[in-house]
Coordinates of C-alpha atoms in Angstrom, one line a residue:
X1 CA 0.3 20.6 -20.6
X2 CA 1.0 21.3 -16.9
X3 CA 2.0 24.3 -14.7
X4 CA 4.4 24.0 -12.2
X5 CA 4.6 26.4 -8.9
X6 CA 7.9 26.3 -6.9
X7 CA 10.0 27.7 -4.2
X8 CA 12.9 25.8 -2.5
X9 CA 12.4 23.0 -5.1
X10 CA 12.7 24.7 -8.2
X11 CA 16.2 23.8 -9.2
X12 CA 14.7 20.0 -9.3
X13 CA 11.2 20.8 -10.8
X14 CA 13.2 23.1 -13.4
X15 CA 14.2 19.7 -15.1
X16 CA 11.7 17.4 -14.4
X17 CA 10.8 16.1 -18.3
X18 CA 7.4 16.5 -18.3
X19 CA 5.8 19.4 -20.9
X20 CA 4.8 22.7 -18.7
X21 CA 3.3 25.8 -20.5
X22 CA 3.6 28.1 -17.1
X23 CA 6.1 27.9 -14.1
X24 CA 6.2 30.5 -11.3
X25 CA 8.2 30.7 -8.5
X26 CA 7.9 32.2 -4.9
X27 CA 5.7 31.7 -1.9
X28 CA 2.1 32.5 -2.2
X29 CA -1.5 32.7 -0.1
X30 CA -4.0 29.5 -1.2
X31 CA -6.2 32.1 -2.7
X32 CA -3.8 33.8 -4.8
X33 CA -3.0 30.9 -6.6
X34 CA -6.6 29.8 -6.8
X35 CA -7.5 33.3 -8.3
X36 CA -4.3 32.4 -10.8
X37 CA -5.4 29.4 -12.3
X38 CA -9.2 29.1 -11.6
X39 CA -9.5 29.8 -14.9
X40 CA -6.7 28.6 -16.5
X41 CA -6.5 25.0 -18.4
X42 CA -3.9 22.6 -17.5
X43 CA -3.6 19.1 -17.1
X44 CA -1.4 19.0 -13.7
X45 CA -0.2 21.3 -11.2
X46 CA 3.2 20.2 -9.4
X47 CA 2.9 22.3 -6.3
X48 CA 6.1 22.8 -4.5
X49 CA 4.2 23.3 -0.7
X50 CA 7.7 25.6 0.3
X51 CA 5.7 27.7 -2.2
X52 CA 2.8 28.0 0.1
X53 CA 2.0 30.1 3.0
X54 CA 0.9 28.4 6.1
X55 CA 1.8 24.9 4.8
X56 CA 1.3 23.1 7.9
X57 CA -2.1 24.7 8.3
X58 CA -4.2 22.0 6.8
X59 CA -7.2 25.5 5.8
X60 CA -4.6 26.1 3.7
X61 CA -5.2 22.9 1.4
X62 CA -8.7 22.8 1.9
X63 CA -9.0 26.4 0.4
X64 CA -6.9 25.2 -2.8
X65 CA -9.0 22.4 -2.9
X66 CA -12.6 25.2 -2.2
X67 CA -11.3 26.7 -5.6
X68 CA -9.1 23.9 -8.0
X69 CA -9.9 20.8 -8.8
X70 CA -7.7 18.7 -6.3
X71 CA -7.2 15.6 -8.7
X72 CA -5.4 18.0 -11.0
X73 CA -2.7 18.6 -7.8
X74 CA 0.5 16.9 -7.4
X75 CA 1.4 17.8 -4.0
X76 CA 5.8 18.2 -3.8
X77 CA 6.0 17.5 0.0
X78 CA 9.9 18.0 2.0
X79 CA 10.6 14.3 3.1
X80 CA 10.5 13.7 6.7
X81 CA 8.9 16.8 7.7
X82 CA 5.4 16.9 9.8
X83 CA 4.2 16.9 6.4
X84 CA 4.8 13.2 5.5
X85 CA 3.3 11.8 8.8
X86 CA 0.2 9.5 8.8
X87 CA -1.7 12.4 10.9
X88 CA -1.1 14.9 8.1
X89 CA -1.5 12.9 5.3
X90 CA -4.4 11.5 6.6
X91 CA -5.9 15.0 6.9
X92 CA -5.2 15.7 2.9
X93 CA -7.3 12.4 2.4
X94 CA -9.8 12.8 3.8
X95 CA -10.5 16.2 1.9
X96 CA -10.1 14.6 -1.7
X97 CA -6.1 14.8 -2.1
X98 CA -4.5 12.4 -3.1
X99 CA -1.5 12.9 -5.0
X100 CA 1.7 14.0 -3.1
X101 CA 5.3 12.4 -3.1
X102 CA 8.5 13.8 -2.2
X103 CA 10.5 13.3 -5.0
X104 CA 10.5 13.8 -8.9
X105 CA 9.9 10.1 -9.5
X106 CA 6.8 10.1 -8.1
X107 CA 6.0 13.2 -9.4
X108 CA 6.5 11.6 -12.9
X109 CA 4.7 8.7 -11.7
X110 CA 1.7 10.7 -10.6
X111 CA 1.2 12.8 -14.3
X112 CA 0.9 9.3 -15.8
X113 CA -0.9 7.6 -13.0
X114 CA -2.7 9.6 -10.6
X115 CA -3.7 8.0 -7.0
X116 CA -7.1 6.9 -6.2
X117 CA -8.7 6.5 -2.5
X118 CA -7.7 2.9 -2.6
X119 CA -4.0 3.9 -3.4
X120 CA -3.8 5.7 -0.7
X121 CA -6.4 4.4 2.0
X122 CA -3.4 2.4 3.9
X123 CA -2.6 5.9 4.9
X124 CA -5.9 6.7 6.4
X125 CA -5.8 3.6 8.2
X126 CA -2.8 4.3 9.8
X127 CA -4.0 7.9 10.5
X128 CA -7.0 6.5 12.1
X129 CA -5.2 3.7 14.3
X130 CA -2.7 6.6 15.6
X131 CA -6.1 8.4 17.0
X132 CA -7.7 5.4 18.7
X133 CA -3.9 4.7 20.5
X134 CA -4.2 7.9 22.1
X135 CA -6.8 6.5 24.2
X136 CA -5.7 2.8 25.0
X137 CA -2.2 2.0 27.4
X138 CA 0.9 1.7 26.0
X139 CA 1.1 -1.7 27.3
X140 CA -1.9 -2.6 24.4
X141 CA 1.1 -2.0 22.0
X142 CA 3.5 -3.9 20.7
X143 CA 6.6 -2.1 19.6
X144 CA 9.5 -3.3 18.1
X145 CA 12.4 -1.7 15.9
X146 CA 9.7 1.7 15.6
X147 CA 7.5 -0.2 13.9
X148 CA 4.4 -0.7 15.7
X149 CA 0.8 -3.3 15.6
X150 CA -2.6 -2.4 14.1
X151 CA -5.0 -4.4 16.6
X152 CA -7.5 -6.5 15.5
X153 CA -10.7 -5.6 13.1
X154 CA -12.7 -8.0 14.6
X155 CA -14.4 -9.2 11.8
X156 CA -16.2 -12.9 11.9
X157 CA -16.7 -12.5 15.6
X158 CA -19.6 -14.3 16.6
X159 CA -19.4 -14.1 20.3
X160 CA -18.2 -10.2 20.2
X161 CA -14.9 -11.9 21.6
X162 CA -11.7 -10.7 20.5
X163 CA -10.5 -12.6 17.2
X164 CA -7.8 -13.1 14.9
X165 CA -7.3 -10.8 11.0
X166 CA -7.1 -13.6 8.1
X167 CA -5.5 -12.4 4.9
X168 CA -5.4 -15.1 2.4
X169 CA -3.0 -15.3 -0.3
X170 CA -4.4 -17.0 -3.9
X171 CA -2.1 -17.7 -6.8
X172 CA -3.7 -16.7 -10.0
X173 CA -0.4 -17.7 -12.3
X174 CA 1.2 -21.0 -11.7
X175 CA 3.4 -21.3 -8.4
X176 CA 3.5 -17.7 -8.0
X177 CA 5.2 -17.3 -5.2
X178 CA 2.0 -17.2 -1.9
X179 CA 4.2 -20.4 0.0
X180 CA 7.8 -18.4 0.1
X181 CA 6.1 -14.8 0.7
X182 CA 3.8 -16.0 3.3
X183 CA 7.0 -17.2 5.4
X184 CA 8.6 -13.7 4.9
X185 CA 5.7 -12.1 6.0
X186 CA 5.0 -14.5 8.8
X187 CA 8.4 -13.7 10.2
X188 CA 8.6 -10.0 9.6
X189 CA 5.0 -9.5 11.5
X190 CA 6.3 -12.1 14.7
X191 CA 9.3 -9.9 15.2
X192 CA 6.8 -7.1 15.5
X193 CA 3.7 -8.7 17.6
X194 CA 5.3 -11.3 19.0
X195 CA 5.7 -15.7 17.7
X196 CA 2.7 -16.1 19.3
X197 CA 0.5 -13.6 17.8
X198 CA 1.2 -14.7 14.0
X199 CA -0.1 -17.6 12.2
X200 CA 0.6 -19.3 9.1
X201 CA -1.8 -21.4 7.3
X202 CA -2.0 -23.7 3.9
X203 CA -4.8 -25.5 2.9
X204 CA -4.7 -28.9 0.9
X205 CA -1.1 -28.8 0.9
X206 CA 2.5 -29.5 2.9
X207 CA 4.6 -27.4 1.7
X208 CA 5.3 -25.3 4.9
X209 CA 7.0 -28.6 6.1
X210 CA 9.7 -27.6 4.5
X211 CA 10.5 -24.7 6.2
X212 CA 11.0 -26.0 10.1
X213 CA 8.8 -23.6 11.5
X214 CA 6.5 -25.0 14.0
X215 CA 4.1 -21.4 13.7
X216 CA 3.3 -22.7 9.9
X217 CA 0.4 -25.1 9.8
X218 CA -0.6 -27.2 6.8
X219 CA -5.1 -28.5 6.8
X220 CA -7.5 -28.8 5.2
X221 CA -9.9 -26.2 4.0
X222 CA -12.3 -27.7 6.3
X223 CA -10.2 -27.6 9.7
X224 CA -9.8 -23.6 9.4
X225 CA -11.9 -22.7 11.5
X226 CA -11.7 -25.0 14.4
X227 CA -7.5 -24.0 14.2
X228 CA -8.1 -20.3 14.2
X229 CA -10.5 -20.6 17.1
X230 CA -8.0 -23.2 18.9
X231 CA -5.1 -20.4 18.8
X232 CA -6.7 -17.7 20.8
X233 CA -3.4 -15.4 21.2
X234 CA -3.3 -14.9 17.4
X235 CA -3.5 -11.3 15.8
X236 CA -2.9 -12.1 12.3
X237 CA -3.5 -15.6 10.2
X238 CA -1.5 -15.7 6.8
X239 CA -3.9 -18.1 4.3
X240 CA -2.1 -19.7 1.5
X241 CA -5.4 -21.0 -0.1
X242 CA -4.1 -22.8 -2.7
X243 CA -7.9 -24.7 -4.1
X244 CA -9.8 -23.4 -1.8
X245 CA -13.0 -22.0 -3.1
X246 CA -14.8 -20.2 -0.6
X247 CA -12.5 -17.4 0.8
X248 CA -15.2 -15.8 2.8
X249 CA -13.8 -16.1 6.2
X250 CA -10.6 -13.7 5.1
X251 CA -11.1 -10.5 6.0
X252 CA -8.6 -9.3 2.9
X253 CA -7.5 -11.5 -0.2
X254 CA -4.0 -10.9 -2.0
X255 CA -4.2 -12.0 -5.4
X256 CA -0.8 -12.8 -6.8
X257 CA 0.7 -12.9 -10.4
X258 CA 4.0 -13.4 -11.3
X259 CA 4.7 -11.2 -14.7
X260 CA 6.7 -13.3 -16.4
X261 CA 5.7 -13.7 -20.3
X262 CA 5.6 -17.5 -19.8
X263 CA 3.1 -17.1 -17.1
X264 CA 0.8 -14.7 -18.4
X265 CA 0.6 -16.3 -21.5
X266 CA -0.1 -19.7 -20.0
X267 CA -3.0 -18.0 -17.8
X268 CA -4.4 -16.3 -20.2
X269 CA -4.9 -19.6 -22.8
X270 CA -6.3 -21.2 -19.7
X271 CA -8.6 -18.5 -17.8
X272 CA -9.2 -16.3 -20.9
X273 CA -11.5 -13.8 -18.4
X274 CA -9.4 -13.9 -15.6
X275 CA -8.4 -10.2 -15.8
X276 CA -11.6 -8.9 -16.0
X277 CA -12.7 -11.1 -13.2
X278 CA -9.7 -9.7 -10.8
X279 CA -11.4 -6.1 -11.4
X280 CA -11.0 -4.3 -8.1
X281 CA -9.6 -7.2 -6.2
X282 CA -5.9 -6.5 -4.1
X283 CA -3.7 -7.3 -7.1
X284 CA 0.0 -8.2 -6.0
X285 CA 3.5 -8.6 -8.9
X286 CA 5.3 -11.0 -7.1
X287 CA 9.1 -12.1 -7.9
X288 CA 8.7 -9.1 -10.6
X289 CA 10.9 -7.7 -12.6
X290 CA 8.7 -4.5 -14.2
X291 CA 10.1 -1.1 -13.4
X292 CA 7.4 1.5 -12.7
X293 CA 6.6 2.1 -16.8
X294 CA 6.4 -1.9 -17.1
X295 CA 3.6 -1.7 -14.5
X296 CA 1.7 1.2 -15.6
X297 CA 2.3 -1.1 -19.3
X298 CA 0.8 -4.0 -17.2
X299 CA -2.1 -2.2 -15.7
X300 CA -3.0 -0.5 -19.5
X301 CA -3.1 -4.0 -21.0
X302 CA -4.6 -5.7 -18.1
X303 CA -7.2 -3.5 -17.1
X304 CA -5.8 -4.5 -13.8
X305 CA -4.9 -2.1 -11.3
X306 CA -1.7 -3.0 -9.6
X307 CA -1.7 -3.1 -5.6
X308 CA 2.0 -4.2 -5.2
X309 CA 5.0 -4.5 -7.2
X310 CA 7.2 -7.3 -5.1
X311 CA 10.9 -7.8 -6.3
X312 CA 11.9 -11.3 -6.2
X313 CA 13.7 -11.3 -2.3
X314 CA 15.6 -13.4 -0.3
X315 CA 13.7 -15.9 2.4
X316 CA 16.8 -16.0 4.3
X317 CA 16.8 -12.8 5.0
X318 CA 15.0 -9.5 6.2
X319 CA 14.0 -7.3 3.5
X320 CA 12.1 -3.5 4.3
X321 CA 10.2 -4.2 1.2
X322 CA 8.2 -6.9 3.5
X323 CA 7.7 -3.9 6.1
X324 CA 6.7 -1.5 3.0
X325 CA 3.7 -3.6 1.8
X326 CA 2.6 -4.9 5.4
X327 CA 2.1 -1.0 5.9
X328 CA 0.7 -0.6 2.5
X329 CA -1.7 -3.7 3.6
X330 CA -2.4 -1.5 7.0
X331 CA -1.4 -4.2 9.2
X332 CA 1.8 -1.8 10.4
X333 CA 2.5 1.5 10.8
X334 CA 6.2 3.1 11.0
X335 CA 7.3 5.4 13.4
X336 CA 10.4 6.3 12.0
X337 CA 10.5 9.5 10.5
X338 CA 13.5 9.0 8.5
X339 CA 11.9 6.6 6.5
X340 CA 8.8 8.7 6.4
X341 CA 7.9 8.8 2.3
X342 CA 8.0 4.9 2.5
X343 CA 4.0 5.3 3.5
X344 CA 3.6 6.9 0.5
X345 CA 3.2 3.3 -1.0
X346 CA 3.3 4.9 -4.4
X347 CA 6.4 3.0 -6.3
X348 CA 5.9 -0.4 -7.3
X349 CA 9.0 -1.8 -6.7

């Protein structure tokens, strides 16, 4: 059972289906509603933060959390407020919450799934990289459309020279999808660092002929680094790596599986253990179908936990789902406070 406290959501939390066995409404201190319910068993709270006093004070959460167990929390925030920036957010992280959204979907999504660290660490990234930008020149940035660059981890540097982020991309069903997404993503991130900042890479293969763009390389496995090192301007290397066994020189691997029945069923008469094997690796859904109860049915029966739900999308075109997951990935931040709950990252799509 859960207990919901509201204020200027409680028309909207008054019919959210989910079973509650105490609802109050009004505005209280932290510590009143710790003294309320330290004692009291329930399996959620859905905290409307109208209902708070001092709800920009951040003390405010941390004495909530000093007296209730903040797992138990769903945090109602009002979207596009100061509350749904990356500096806020990154502040409840970083003492133990969470689980907030700004609507009754994800608050329904929350009771069933609540977020771990790595659901929301892209948020503590971007809270992070906003700090360190107050110290370096604007003209280190690259803006474009309010959307702005992560600079470079710096990982794999031998020479403590600047070098490029490699994300690869591994299919784990048949032809899921790493070619076609890699070119989105490619293009989305060039509009945003610049052409000549953004690589794309496949091993082994030749498929990126196909789509006319010069910035898409296809090698071999064994020419990587040599390429990287020969393209000094780059930020970010996209890796399609197809057979290529030893990953190690990506910082970050996106597993992806498309979840069709076919294709499970197919993978799992072939790779019986591959599940267990993905364990806590960046799982992505791509060209999925599942609605947000198909995923939580997915990660139940997969023991998988789902990074990314990706609709199937158009190549042709520019879709803000490819700006949702590069943000999701940390490799972009949005300025844009309009679209402020999409950092939330919490609906699979």
């Amino acid at each position: 059972m859960n207990v919901i406290i509201a204020n200027k959501k409680q028309n909207d939390l008054a019919n959210l289906d989910i079973d509650i066995i105490k609802s109050i409404t009004g505005v209280y201190d932290a510590m009143e509603i710790v003294e309320m319910f330290r004692n009291f068993f329930y399996n959620k709270m859905i905290l409307d933060v109208s209902a708070l006093k001092n709800p920009t004070d951040i003390k405010t959460y941390e004495s909530l959390c000093s007296g209730l167990d903040a797992e138990k929390i769903i945090f109602l925030l009002p979207e596009g407020s100061d509350l749904c920036t990356p500096k806020f957010l990154g502040q409840l992280i970083t003492i133990g919450i969470y689980n907030f959204t700004t609507d009754m979907n994800g608050i329904r999504y929350l009771v069933k799934k609540p977020n771990t660290l790595q659901d929301v660490e892209h948020i503590l990234k971007m809270a992070n990289q906003l700090k360190e930008e107050k110290v370096i020149s604007s003209n280190d940035s690259v803006e474009n459309n309010n959307i702005s660059s992560v600079p470079n981890r710096n990982i794999n540097n031998e020479k403590n020279e600047k070098v490029a982020t490699i994300i690869g991309f591994r299919n784990i069903t048949e032809h899921a999808g790493a070619t076609t997404l890699i070119y989105m993503l490619k293009k989305e991130l060039a509009s945003i660092y610049g052409r000549e900042h953004v690589l794309g890479i496949e091993l082994n293969r030749n498929d990126f002929s196909y789509f006319n763009d010069k910035t898409l390389l296809s090698i071999k496995d064994a020419d990587l680094r040599f390429t990287v090192k020969k393209h000094e301007g780059v930020n970010i290397v996209l890796v399609d790596l197809n057979d290529c066994k030893d990953a190690s020189f990506c910082n970050e691997v996106i597993y992806l599986i498309e979840p069709t029945s076919i294709k499970l069923n197919k993978l799992i008469r072939r790779k019986s253990d591959v599940f267990s094997k993905l364990g806590h690796k960046k799982v992505v859904l791509n060209k999925s179908s599942l609605l947000n109860n198909d995923v939580l049915d997915f990660e139940k029966e997969s023991g998988v936990r789902v990074f990314y739900n990706m609709p199937s999308l158009d190549e042709r075109k520019r879709n803000s789902i490819i700006n949702d997951f590069l943000s999701k990935l940390g490799v972009i931040y949005s300025n844009n406070s309009n679209n402020g709950s999409k950092i939330f990252g919490l609906f699979r799509r």
